[in-house]
Coordinates of C-alpha atoms in Angstrom, one line a residue:
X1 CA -22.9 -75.4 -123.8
X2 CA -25.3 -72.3 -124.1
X3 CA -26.0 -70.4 -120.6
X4 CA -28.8 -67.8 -120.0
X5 CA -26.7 -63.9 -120.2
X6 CA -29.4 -62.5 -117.2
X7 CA -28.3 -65.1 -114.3
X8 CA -25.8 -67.4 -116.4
X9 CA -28.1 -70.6 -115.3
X10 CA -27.2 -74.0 -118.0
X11 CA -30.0 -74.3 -120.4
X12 CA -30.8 -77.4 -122.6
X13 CA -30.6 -77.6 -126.3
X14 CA -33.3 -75.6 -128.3
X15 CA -34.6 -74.2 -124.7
X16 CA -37.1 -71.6 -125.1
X17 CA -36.8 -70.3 -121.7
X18 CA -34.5 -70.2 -118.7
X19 CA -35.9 -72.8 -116.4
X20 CA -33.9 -70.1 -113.3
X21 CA -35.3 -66.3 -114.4
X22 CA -37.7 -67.1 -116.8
X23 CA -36.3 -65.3 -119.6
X24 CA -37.6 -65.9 -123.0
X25 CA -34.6 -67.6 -124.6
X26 CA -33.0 -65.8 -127.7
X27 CA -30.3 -66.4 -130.2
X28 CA -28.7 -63.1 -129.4
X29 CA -28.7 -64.0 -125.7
X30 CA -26.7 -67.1 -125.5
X31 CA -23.4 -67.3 -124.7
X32 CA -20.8 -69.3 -123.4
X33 CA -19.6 -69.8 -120.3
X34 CA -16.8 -72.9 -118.9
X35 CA -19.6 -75.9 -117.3
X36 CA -17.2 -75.4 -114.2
X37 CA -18.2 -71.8 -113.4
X38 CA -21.9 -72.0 -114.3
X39 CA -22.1 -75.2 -112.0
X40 CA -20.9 -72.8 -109.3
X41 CA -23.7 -70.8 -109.9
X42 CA -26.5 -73.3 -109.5
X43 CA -28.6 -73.0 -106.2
X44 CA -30.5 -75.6 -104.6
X45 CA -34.7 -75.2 -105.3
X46 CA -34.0 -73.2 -108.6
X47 CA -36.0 -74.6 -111.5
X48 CA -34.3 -76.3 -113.9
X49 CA -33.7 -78.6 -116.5
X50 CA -33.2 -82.2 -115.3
X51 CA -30.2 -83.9 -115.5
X52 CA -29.8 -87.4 -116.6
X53 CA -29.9 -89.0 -113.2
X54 CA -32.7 -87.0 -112.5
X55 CA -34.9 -88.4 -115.6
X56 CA -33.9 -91.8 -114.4
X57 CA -35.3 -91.1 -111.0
X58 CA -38.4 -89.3 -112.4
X59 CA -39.2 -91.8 -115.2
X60 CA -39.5 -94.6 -112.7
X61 CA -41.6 -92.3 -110.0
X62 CA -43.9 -91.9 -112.5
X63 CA -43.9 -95.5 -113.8
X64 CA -44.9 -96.4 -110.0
X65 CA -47.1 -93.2 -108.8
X66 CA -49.3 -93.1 -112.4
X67 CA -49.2 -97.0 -113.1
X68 CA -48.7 -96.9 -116.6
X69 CA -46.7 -99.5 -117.2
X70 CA -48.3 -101.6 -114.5
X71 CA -51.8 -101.0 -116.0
X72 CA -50.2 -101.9 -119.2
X73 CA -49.0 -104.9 -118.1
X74 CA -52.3 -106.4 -116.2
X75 CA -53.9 -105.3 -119.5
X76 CA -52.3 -108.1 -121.5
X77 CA -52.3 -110.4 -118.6
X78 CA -55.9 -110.3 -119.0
X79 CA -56.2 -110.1 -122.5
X80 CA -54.2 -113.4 -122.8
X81 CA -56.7 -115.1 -120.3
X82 CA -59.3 -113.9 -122.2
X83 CA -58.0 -114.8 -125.4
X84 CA -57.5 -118.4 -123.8
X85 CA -60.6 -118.7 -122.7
X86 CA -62.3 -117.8 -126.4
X87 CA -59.7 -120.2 -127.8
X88 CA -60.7 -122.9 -125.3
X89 CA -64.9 -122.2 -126.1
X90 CA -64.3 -122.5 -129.8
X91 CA -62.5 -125.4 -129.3
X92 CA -65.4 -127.3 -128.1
X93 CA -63.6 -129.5 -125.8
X94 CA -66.0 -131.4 -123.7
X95 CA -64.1 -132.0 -120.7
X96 CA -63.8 -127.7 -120.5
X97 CA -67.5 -126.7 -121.5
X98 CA -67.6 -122.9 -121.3
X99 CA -70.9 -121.2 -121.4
X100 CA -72.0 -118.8 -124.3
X101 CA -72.5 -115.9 -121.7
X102 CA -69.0 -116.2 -120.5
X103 CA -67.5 -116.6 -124.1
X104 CA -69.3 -112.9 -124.8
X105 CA -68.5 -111.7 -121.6
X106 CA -65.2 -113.0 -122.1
X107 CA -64.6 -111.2 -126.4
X108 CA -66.0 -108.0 -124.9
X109 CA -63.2 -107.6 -121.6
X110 CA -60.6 -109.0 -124.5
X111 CA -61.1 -106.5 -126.9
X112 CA -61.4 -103.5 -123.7
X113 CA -58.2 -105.4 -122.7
X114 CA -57.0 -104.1 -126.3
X115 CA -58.3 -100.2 -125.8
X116 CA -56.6 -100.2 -122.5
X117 CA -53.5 -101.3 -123.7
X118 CA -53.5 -98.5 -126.8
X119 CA -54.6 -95.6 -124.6
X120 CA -51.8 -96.1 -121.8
X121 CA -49.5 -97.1 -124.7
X122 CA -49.7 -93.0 -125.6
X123 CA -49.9 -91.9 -122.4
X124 CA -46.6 -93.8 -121.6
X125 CA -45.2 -92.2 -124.6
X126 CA -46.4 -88.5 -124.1
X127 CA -44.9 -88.6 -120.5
X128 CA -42.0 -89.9 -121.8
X129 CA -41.5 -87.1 -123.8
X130 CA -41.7 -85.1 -121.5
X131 CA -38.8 -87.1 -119.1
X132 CA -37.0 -86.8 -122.3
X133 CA -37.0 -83.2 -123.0
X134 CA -38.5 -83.4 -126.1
X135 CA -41.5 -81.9 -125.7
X136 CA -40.6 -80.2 -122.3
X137 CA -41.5 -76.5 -121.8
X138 CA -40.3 -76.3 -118.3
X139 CA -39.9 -78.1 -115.1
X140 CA -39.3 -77.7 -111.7
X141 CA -39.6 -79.3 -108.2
X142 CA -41.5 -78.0 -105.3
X143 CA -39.8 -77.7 -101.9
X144 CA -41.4 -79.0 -98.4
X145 CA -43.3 -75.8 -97.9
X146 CA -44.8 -75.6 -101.9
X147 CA -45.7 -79.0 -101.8
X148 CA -47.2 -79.1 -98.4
X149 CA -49.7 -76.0 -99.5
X150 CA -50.9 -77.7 -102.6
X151 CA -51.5 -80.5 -100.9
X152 CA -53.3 -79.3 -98.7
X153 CA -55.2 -76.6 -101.3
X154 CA -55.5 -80.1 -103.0
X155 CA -57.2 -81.8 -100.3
X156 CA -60.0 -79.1 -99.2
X157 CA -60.7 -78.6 -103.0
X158 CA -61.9 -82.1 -103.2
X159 CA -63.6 -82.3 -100.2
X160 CA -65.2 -79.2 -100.9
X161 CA -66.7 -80.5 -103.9
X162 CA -67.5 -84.3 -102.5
X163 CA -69.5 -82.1 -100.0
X164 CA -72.4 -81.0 -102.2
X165 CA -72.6 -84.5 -103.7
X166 CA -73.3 -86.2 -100.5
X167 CA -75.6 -84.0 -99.3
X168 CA -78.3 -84.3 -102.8
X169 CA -77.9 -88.4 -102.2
X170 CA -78.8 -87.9 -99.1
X171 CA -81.6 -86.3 -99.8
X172 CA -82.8 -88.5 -102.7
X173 CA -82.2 -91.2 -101.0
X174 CA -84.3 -89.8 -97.7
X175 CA -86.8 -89.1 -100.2
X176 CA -87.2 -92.4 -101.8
X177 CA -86.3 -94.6 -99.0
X178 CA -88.8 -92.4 -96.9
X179 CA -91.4 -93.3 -99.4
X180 CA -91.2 -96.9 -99.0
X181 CA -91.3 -96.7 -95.6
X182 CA -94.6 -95.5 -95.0
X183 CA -96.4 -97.2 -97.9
X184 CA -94.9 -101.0 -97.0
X185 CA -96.5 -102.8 -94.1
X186 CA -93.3 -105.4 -93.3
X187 CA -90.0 -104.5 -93.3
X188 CA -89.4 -101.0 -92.5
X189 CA -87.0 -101.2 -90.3
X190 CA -84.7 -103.6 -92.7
X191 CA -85.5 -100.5 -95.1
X192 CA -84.5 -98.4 -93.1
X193 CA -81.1 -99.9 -92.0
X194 CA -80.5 -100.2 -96.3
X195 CA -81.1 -95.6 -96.2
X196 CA -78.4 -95.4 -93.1
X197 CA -76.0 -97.8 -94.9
X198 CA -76.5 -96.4 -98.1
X199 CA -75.6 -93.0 -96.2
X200 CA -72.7 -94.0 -94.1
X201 CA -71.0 -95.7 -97.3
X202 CA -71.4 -92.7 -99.1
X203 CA -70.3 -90.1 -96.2
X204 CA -67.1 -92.4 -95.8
X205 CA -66.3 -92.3 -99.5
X206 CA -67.0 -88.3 -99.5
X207 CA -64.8 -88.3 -96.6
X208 CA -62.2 -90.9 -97.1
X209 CA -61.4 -90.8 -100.6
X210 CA -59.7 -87.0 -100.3
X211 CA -58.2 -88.0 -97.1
X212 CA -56.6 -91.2 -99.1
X213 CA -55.4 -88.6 -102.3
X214 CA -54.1 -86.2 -99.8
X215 CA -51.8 -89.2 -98.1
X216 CA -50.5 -90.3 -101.6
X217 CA -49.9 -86.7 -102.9
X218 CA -47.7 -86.2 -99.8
X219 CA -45.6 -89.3 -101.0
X220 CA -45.2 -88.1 -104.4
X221 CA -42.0 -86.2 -106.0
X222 CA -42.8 -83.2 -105.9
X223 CA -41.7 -82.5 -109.5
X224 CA -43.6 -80.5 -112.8
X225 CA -43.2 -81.2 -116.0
X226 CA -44.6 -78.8 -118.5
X227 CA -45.8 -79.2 -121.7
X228 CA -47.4 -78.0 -124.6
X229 CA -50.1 -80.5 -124.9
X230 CA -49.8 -82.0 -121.5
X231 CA -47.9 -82.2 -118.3
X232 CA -46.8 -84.1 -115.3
X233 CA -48.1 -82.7 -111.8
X234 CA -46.5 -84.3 -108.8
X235 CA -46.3 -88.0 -109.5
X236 CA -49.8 -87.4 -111.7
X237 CA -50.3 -87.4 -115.8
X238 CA -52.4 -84.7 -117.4
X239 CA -53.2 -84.8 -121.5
X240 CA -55.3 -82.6 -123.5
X241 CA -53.4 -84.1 -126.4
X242 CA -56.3 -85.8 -128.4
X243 CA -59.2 -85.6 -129.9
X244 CA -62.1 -83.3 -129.2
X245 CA -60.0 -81.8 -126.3
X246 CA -57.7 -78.6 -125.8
X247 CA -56.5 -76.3 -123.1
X248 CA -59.4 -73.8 -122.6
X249 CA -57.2 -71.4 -120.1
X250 CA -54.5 -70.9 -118.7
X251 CA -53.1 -67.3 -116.6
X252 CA -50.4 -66.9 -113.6
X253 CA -52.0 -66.7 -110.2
X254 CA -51.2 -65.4 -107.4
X255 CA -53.3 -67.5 -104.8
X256 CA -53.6 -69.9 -102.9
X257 CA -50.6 -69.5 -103.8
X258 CA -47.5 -68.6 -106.6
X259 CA -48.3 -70.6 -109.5
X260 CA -50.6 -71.5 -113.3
X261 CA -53.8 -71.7 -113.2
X262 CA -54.5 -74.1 -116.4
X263 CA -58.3 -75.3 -117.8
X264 CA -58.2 -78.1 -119.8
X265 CA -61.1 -80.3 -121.8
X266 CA -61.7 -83.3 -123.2
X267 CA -64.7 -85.8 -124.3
X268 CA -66.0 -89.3 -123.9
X269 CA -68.8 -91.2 -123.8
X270 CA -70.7 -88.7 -121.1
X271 CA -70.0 -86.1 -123.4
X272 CA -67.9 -82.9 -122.4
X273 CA -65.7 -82.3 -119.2
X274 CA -62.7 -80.1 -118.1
X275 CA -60.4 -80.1 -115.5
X276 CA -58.6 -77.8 -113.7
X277 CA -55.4 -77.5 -112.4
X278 CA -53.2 -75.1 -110.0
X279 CA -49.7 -75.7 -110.2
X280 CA -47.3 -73.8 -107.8
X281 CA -43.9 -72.6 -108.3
X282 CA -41.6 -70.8 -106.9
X283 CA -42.1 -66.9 -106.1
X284 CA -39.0 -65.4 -107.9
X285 CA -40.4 -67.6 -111.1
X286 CA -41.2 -65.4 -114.2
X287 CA -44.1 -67.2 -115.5
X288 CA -45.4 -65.0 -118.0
X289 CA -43.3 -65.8 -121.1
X290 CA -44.1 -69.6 -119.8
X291 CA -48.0 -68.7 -120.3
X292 CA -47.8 -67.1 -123.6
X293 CA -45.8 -70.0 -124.7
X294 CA -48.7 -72.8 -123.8
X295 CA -51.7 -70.2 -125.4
X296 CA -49.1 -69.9 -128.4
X297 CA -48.9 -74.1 -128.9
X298 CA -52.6 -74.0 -128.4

């Protein structure tokens, strides 16, 4: 068993730094210690590698909080129905007559069914790795007061951006449903019931939606996974681990509070986005060497 020679915390196989101090990990700096004394050693709210109780635990949080495996499932629920219901049209079976719209509708949600199934497959595998310690850089977990803060950093950074949106609908919407208004002669007042629903639904979703994330973060675990090419974020799965997508930047900062700052991007259909993350960690946590490692594996 190898043990870090600055603070003598436990460190993994192949570990490149101690999950406690932070230091960068070298040959010439392992030694051994008895598992007895070095478990005397260990505080509570230190980062560190996880045990194998621990990865039980987290493998099924994540299971439940990023529904994986539960969106993997439904997918081939439905591409079984759908793949009956094809078999069933091409069968010609009088007594089940199935119209040619729904035989399309129904080969184009089979073969999404399909996609789904493949792109959660590797995102179950990646964050598996990560459980695993395979391709884990670093984890930690975030105490009562950490996760509270982001959380609640969390919260007033989506509501500050759901803020802007609402306002331009309702202003286009103003616009165009104020236009109607005075150039129909019957039924401005249904028209203008439509603007204020249109308004209130949006306002309540603007509203409501980071109110809802902001309840289910404060049920998650609380735990970080880090890796090179993606990571797991308090009961949520981040990958930059495909194509036409990369970390962009990442640097230790010091507010809102202790913690990475990390860009990533990635493209689909409506072209390029990024997203941005801010991960705490504790204050005593060298994160430097943790930096330089991601930049290095990107």
């Amino acid at each position: 068993m190898s043990f870090c020679t600055k603070c003598g915390q436990k460190l993994m196989v192949k570990a490149k730094f101690c999950p406690s101090c932070g230091e960068k990990i070298l040959e010439s700096n392992l030694e051994k210690k008895s598992q007895k004394s070095s478990e005397n050693e260990l505080v509570s709210n230190q980062i560190s590698m996880l045990v194998t109780s621990d990865i039980k635990k987290i493998n099924n949080k994540i299971e439940l909080q990023n529904n994986q495996s539960g969106i993997i499932k439904k997918a081939k629920y439905a591409a079984v129905f759908f793949a009956l219901v094809i078999a069933i049209a091409f069968t010609d079976l009088d007594v089940l007559s199935i119209h040619p719209a729904i035989v399309m509708l129904s080969i184009f949600l089979f073969i999404s069914s399909l996609v789904i199934i493949y792109m959660f497959r590797s995102r179950e595998e990646k964050s598996q790795s990560l459980i695993t310690g395979e391709n884990l850089l670093a984890s930690w977990t975030l105490n009562d007061t950490q996760k509270t803060a982001y959380v609640d950093y969390l919260f007033e950074h989506e509501k500050g951006k759901n803020l802007p949106i609402l306002i331009v609908i309702s202003i286009l919407s103003i616009i165009i449903f104020g236009v109607f208004i005075l150039v129909i002669d019957e039924g401005k007042f249904t028209m203008f019931l439509v603007l204020i629903g249109l308004i209130a639904f949006v306002s309540v979703f603007a509203f409501g939606m980071p109110r809802y994330y902001k309840y289910q973060n404060s049920k998650n675990d609380g735990k970080v996974l880090i890796g090179a090419k993606f990571a797991y974020i308090n009961g949520y799965f981040h990958n930059w681990d495909f194509m036409l997508s990369g970390l962009s930047k990442v640097k230790v900062m010091s507010t809102p509070f202790h913690g990475i700052n990390l860009v990533y991007y990635y493209t689909d259909r409506t072209l390029k986005h990024s997203e941005e993350l801010f991960i705490p960690a504790n204050e005593n946590q060298n994160l430097n060497d943790l930096v330089a490692e991601l930049k290095h594996e990107n």
